[in-house]
mmCIF file of C-alpha atoms in Angstrom:
data_model
loop_
_atom_site.group_PDB
_atom_site.id
_atom_site.type_symbol
_atom_site.label_atom_id
_atom_site.label_comp_id
_atom_site.label_asym_id
_atom_site.label_seq_id
_atom_site.Cartn_x
_atom_site.Cartn_y
_atom_site.Cartn_z
ATOM 1 C CA MET A 8 115.426 189.239 70.113
ATOM 2 C CA LYS A 9 113.584 186.740 72.223
ATOM 3 C CA THR A 10 110.840 184.781 70.516
ATOM 4 C CA SER A 11 108.567 184.386 73.517
ATOM 5 C CA ARG A 12 104.913 183.940 72.586
ATOM 6 C CA SER A 13 103.694 186.001 75.520
ATOM 7 C CA VAL A 14 101.342 188.906 74.924
ATOM 8 C CA GLY A 15 103.924 191.268 76.394
ATOM 9 C CA ALA A 16 106.584 190.223 73.900
ATOM 10 C CA PHE A 17 104.122 190.579 71.060
ATOM 11 C CA LEU A 18 103.167 194.080 72.148
ATOM 12 C CA ILE A 19 106.824 195.107 72.325
ATOM 13 C CA LEU A 20 107.383 193.901 68.768
ATOM 14 C CA LEU A 21 104.183 195.411 67.443
ATOM 15 C CA LEU A 22 104.734 198.770 69.090
ATOM 16 C CA GLY A 23 108.359 198.795 67.979
ATOM 17 C CA ALA A 24 107.290 198.281 64.387
ATOM 18 C CA ALA A 25 104.491 200.804 64.699
ATOM 19 C CA ALA A 26 106.902 203.400 65.989
ATOM 20 C CA MET A 27 108.735 203.225 62.687
ATOM 21 C CA VAL A 28 105.870 202.824 60.272
ATOM 22 C CA GLY A 29 102.722 204.127 61.967
ATOM 23 C CA CYS A 30 100.764 201.016 61.090
ATOM 24 C CA SER A 31 97.452 202.257 62.490
ATOM 25 C CA GLU A 32 97.061 205.130 60.011
ATOM 26 C CA ARG A 33 96.629 205.431 56.276
ATOM 27 C CA ALA A 34 99.298 207.219 54.328
ATOM 28 C CA SER A 35 98.338 210.709 53.261
ATOM 29 C CA PRO A 36 100.569 211.782 50.374
ATOM 30 C CA SER A 37 101.054 215.458 49.704
ATOM 31 C CA THR A 38 99.656 217.196 46.671
ATOM 32 C CA SER A 39 101.895 218.671 44.010
ATOM 33 C CA PRO A 40 99.949 220.849 41.555
ATOM 34 C CA ASN A 41 103.029 221.515 39.424
ATOM 35 C CA ALA A 42 103.735 217.838 38.734
ATOM 36 C CA PRO A 43 102.895 216.728 35.182
ATOM 37 C CA ALA A 44 99.963 214.389 34.663
ATOM 38 C CA SER A 45 100.426 211.268 32.579
ATOM 39 C CA PRO A 46 99.328 211.701 28.958
ATOM 40 C CA HIS A 47 98.547 208.030 28.602
ATOM 41 C CA SER A 48 95.102 206.530 29.058
ATOM 42 C CA THR A 49 93.751 202.998 29.004
ATOM 43 C CA ALA A 50 89.980 202.695 28.780
ATOM 44 C CA THR A 51 88.308 199.411 29.610
ATOM 45 C CA ALA A 52 84.760 198.112 29.912
ATOM 46 C CA THR A 53 85.169 197.022 33.528
ATOM 47 C CA ALA A 54 88.054 197.239 35.970
ATOM 48 C CA ALA A 55 87.753 193.508 36.701
ATOM 49 C CA ASP A 56 88.859 192.769 33.111
ATOM 50 C CA ILE A 57 92.271 194.359 33.615
ATOM 51 C CA THR A 58 95.106 191.897 34.224
ATOM 52 C CA THR A 59 98.075 194.281 33.962
ATOM 53 C CA LEU A 60 98.198 197.861 35.178
ATOM 54 C CA GLY A 61 101.311 199.973 34.709
ATOM 55 C CA PHE A 62 101.867 203.397 36.196
ATOM 56 C CA GLU A 63 100.743 205.143 33.011
ATOM 57 C CA SER A 64 97.519 203.149 32.715
ATOM 58 C CA GLY A 65 95.700 204.032 35.906
ATOM 59 C CA ILE A 66 94.300 207.276 34.528
ATOM 60 C CA GLY A 67 91.893 205.298 32.332
ATOM 61 C CA LEU A 68 90.109 203.466 35.148
ATOM 62 C CA PRO A 69 86.306 203.772 35.284
ATOM 63 C CA ALA A 70 85.225 206.347 37.850
ATOM 64 C CA ASP A 71 83.344 203.785 39.950
ATOM 65 C CA THR A 72 86.348 201.448 40.295
ATOM 66 C CA THR A 73 87.156 200.162 43.769
ATOM 67 C CA VAL A 74 90.449 198.660 44.941
ATOM 68 C CA HIS A 75 91.062 196.364 47.882
ATOM 69 C CA TRP A 76 93.304 193.621 49.212
ATOM 70 C CA ASP A 77 92.017 190.081 48.705
ATOM 71 C CA LEU A 78 93.586 188.241 51.625
ATOM 72 C CA ALA A 79 93.989 184.473 51.519
ATOM 73 C CA LEU A 80 93.796 184.115 55.281
ATOM 74 C CA ASP A 81 93.150 180.358 55.090
ATOM 75 C CA ASP A 82 96.433 179.960 53.189
ATOM 76 C CA MET A 83 98.588 181.895 55.673
ATOM 77 C CA GLN A 84 99.600 179.191 58.125
ATOM 78 C CA GLY A 85 101.816 180.529 60.870
ATOM 79 C CA TRP A 86 100.298 184.022 60.773
ATOM 80 C CA GLU A 87 97.676 185.507 63.050
ATOM 81 C CA LEU A 88 95.464 188.559 62.602
ATOM 82 C CA VAL A 89 95.884 191.435 65.029
ATOM 83 C CA ASP A 90 92.611 192.349 66.693
ATOM 84 C CA ASP A 91 91.293 195.472 64.934
ATOM 85 C CA ARG A 92 90.589 197.084 68.306
ATOM 86 C CA MET A 93 94.175 196.642 69.440
ATOM 87 C CA ALA A 94 95.700 198.234 66.333
ATOM 88 C CA ASP A 95 92.947 200.857 65.824
ATOM 89 C CA LEU A 96 92.743 199.954 62.148
ATOM 90 C CA ASN A 97 90.694 201.584 59.440
ATOM 91 C CA GLU A 98 87.976 199.492 57.840
ATOM 92 C CA GLY A 99 89.400 196.946 55.422
ATOM 93 C CA ASP A 100 92.968 197.189 56.758
ATOM 94 C CA HIS A 101 94.635 194.162 58.336
ATOM 95 C CA VAL A 102 97.788 193.506 60.346
ATOM 96 C CA VAL A 103 99.240 190.016 60.834
ATOM 97 C CA TYR A 104 102.118 188.679 62.931
ATOM 98 C CA ASN A 105 104.054 185.440 62.742
ATOM 99 C CA ALA A 106 104.209 182.728 65.369
ATOM 100 C CA GLU A 107 107.844 183.513 66.213
ATOM 101 C CA LEU A 108 106.955 187.159 66.904
ATOM 102 C CA THR A 109 109.768 188.350 64.665
ATOM 103 C CA CYS A 110 107.643 189.977 61.935
ATOM 104 C CA VAL A 111 104.550 192.129 61.583
ATOM 105 C CA ALA A 112 102.948 192.751 58.184
ATOM 106 C CA SER A 113 100.278 195.281 57.248
ATOM 107 C CA PHE A 114 97.838 195.379 54.332
ATOM 108 C CA MET A 115 96.513 198.931 54.130
ATOM 109 C CA HIS A 116 94.356 201.111 51.879
ATOM 110 C CA LEU A 117 95.183 204.665 50.811
ATOM 111 C CA ASP A 118 92.723 207.519 50.739
ATOM 112 C CA LEU A 119 94.044 209.915 48.095
ATOM 113 C CA ALA A 120 91.213 212.428 48.186
ATOM 114 C CA GLY A 121 92.544 215.852 47.266
ATOM 115 C CA THR A 122 95.653 214.528 45.551
ATOM 116 C CA THR A 123 95.737 216.284 42.192
ATOM 117 C CA GLY A 124 98.309 216.865 39.489
ATOM 118 C CA LEU A 125 100.316 213.724 40.259
ATOM 119 C CA THR A 126 100.956 210.632 38.181
ATOM 120 C CA ASP A 127 100.344 207.256 39.809
ATOM 121 C CA LEU A 128 104.106 206.801 40.169
ATOM 122 C CA GLN A 129 104.606 210.164 41.868
ATOM 123 C CA ALA A 130 101.680 209.596 44.216
ATOM 124 C CA SER A 131 102.995 206.113 45.047
ATOM 125 C CA ASP A 132 106.355 207.583 46.031
ATOM 126 C CA ASP A 133 104.585 210.213 48.137
ATOM 127 C CA ALA A 134 102.651 207.460 49.910
ATOM 128 C CA LEU A 135 105.879 205.589 50.636
ATOM 129 C CA ARG A 136 107.567 208.676 52.020
ATOM 130 C CA SER A 137 104.563 209.587 54.163
ATOM 131 C CA GLU A 138 104.438 206.142 55.748
ATOM 132 C CA VAL A 139 108.192 205.662 56.182
ATOM 133 C CA GLU A 140 108.720 209.083 57.732
ATOM 134 C CA ARG A 141 105.975 208.653 60.333
ATOM 135 C CA GLY A 142 108.643 206.984 62.458
ATOM 136 C CA ALA A 143 111.279 209.708 61.980
ATOM 137 C CA VAL A 144 113.108 207.584 59.394
ATOM 138 C CA ARG A 145 114.152 209.723 56.462
ATOM 139 C CA MET A 146 113.423 208.205 53.048
ATOM 140 C CA ASP A 147 116.102 208.401 50.361
ATOM 141 C CA PRO A 148 114.222 208.995 47.061
ATOM 142 C CA ALA A 149 117.129 207.521 45.092
ATOM 143 C CA ALA A 150 116.626 204.167 46.854
ATOM 144 C CA VAL A 151 112.987 203.779 45.790
ATOM 145 C CA ILE A 152 112.631 201.166 43.055
ATOM 146 C CA SER A 153 109.867 199.933 40.786
ATOM 147 C CA SER A 154 108.368 196.572 41.658
ATOM 148 C CA SER A 155 105.009 194.819 41.397
ATOM 149 C CA LEU A 156 102.143 193.403 43.435
ATOM 150 C CA GLY A 157 99.896 190.412 42.852
ATOM 151 C CA PHE A 158 96.938 191.564 40.806
ATOM 152 C CA GLN A 159 93.403 190.209 40.392
ATOM 153 C CA THR A 160 94.441 186.548 40.836
ATOM 154 C CA ALA A 161 97.200 184.829 42.814
ATOM 155 C CA GLY A 162 100.353 184.344 40.772
ATOM 156 C CA ASN A 163 99.811 187.336 38.508
ATOM 157 C CA PRO A 164 102.314 190.109 39.391
ATOM 158 C CA GLY A 165 100.480 192.525 37.127
ATOM 159 C CA LEU A 166 100.222 195.663 39.251
ATOM 160 C CA ALA A 167 103.132 198.085 39.015
ATOM 161 C CA ALA A 168 104.190 199.366 42.439
ATOM 162 C CA ARG A 169 107.028 201.166 44.176
ATOM 163 C CA ARG A 170 109.235 199.634 46.880
ATOM 164 C CA TYR A 171 111.469 200.974 49.622
ATOM 165 C CA ILE A 172 113.497 199.396 52.418
ATOM 166 C CA ALA A 173 113.943 201.347 55.660
ATOM 167 C CA GLN A 174 115.777 200.608 58.898
ATOM 168 C CA ALA A 175 114.947 202.133 62.258
ATOM 169 C CA GLU A 176 117.489 202.909 64.975
ATOM 170 C CA THR A 177 116.148 199.913 66.879
ATOM 171 C CA GLY A 178 117.350 197.629 64.066
ATOM 172 C CA VAL A 179 113.841 196.804 62.857
ATOM 173 C CA VAL A 180 113.736 196.729 59.052
ATOM 174 C CA GLY A 181 110.650 197.562 57.016
ATOM 175 C CA VAL A 182 109.972 196.644 53.391
ATOM 176 C CA PHE A 183 107.294 198.924 51.936
ATOM 177 C CA PHE A 184 105.220 198.634 48.754
ATOM 178 C CA ALA A 185 102.769 201.280 47.525
ATOM 179 C CA ARG A 186 100.529 201.776 44.528
ATOM 180 C CA ALA A 187 98.426 204.879 44.119
ATOM 181 C CA LEU A 188 95.516 205.121 41.673
ATOM 182 C CA VAL A 189 95.085 208.856 41.398
ATOM 183 C CA SER A 190 92.137 208.792 39.011
ATOM 184 C CA ILE A 191 89.949 207.048 41.611
ATOM 185 C CA GLU A 192 91.681 208.689 44.608
ATOM 186 C CA ARG A 193 92.538 205.355 46.169
ATOM 187 C CA GLY A 194 95.506 203.042 46.506
ATOM 188 C CA VAL A 195 97.110 200.223 48.481
ATOM 189 C CA LEU A 196 100.078 199.946 50.809
ATOM 190 C CA PHE A 197 101.895 196.899 52.169
ATOM 191 C CA PHE A 198 104.785 196.705 54.572
ATOM 192 C CA ALA A 199 106.550 193.980 56.509
ATOM 193 C CA THR A 200 108.671 194.892 59.535
ATOM 194 C CA CYS A 201 111.041 192.258 60.864
ATOM 195 C CA ASP A 202 114.201 191.679 62.890
ATOM 196 C CA SER A 203 116.408 191.764 59.777
ATOM 197 C CA GLU A 204 116.339 192.872 56.144
ATOM 198 C CA GLU A 205 116.662 189.300 54.916
ATOM 199 C CA LEU A 206 113.666 188.200 56.952
ATOM 200 C CA ALA A 207 111.629 191.260 55.934
ATOM 201 C CA LEU A 208 112.278 190.622 52.230
ATOM 202 C CA GLU A 209 111.468 186.927 52.607
ATOM 203 C CA THR A 210 108.270 187.743 54.492
ATOM 204 C CA ALA A 211 107.160 190.292 51.912
ATOM 205 C CA GLU A 212 107.761 187.867 49.057
ATOM 206 C CA THR A 213 105.880 185.051 50.772
ATOM 207 C CA LEU A 214 102.845 187.116 51.774
ATOM 208 C CA LEU A 215 102.576 188.994 48.493
ATOM 209 C CA GLN A 216 102.502 185.733 46.559
ATOM 210 C CA LYS A 217 99.406 184.686 48.500
ATOM 211 C CA ASN A 218 97.545 188.002 48.773
ATOM 212 C CA THR A 219 96.520 190.115 45.815
ATOM 213 C CA VAL A 220 95.171 193.522 44.952
ATOM 214 C CA VAL A 221 91.764 193.411 43.278
ATOM 215 C CA LEU A 222 89.931 195.993 41.188
ATOM 216 C CA ARG A 223 86.150 195.918 40.865
#
């Protein structure tokens, strides 16, 4: 792939990635009323006090909890924000691209309204599948693995998440992370789409070390 910095080259890359992952829309996981709910609960005075949140702990979040990405934009040299109007993003969502025009990364928020009967893990997998399959790429459930996201403060990988790697027919590779918080009907999604799997994994690791998920 050419690494021209022209607007045309950027649009080709961005649209190619969007064709696989649908980066301008939130994931909308399906409901599954027959799925068992987690029996575990973790109550806390305020969500901001939590430093580790496993999949079985989300059910105990206070009802007024909010979740969002805390982006360290000043610490992301070599990355530029996509104009919200160009990507038609939802409020609070951000897309960035690197100077070489070989990667696009998206920090998104999930609206889980109406999702009932699922555990956080099940809803996270649903969110992954919904986003991956927007681009006609079938997700293999057996290839989804547990991972983590930075949580509350940089350097704290305290938020359990699910991860999947997908490859489009064009050769673009996407690394996806999702965490659903069913009890508050919200969640977060991250994905990096690049020219190769190695570059996508490296990009995801670098960006997720700098940018964290925050509960308030």
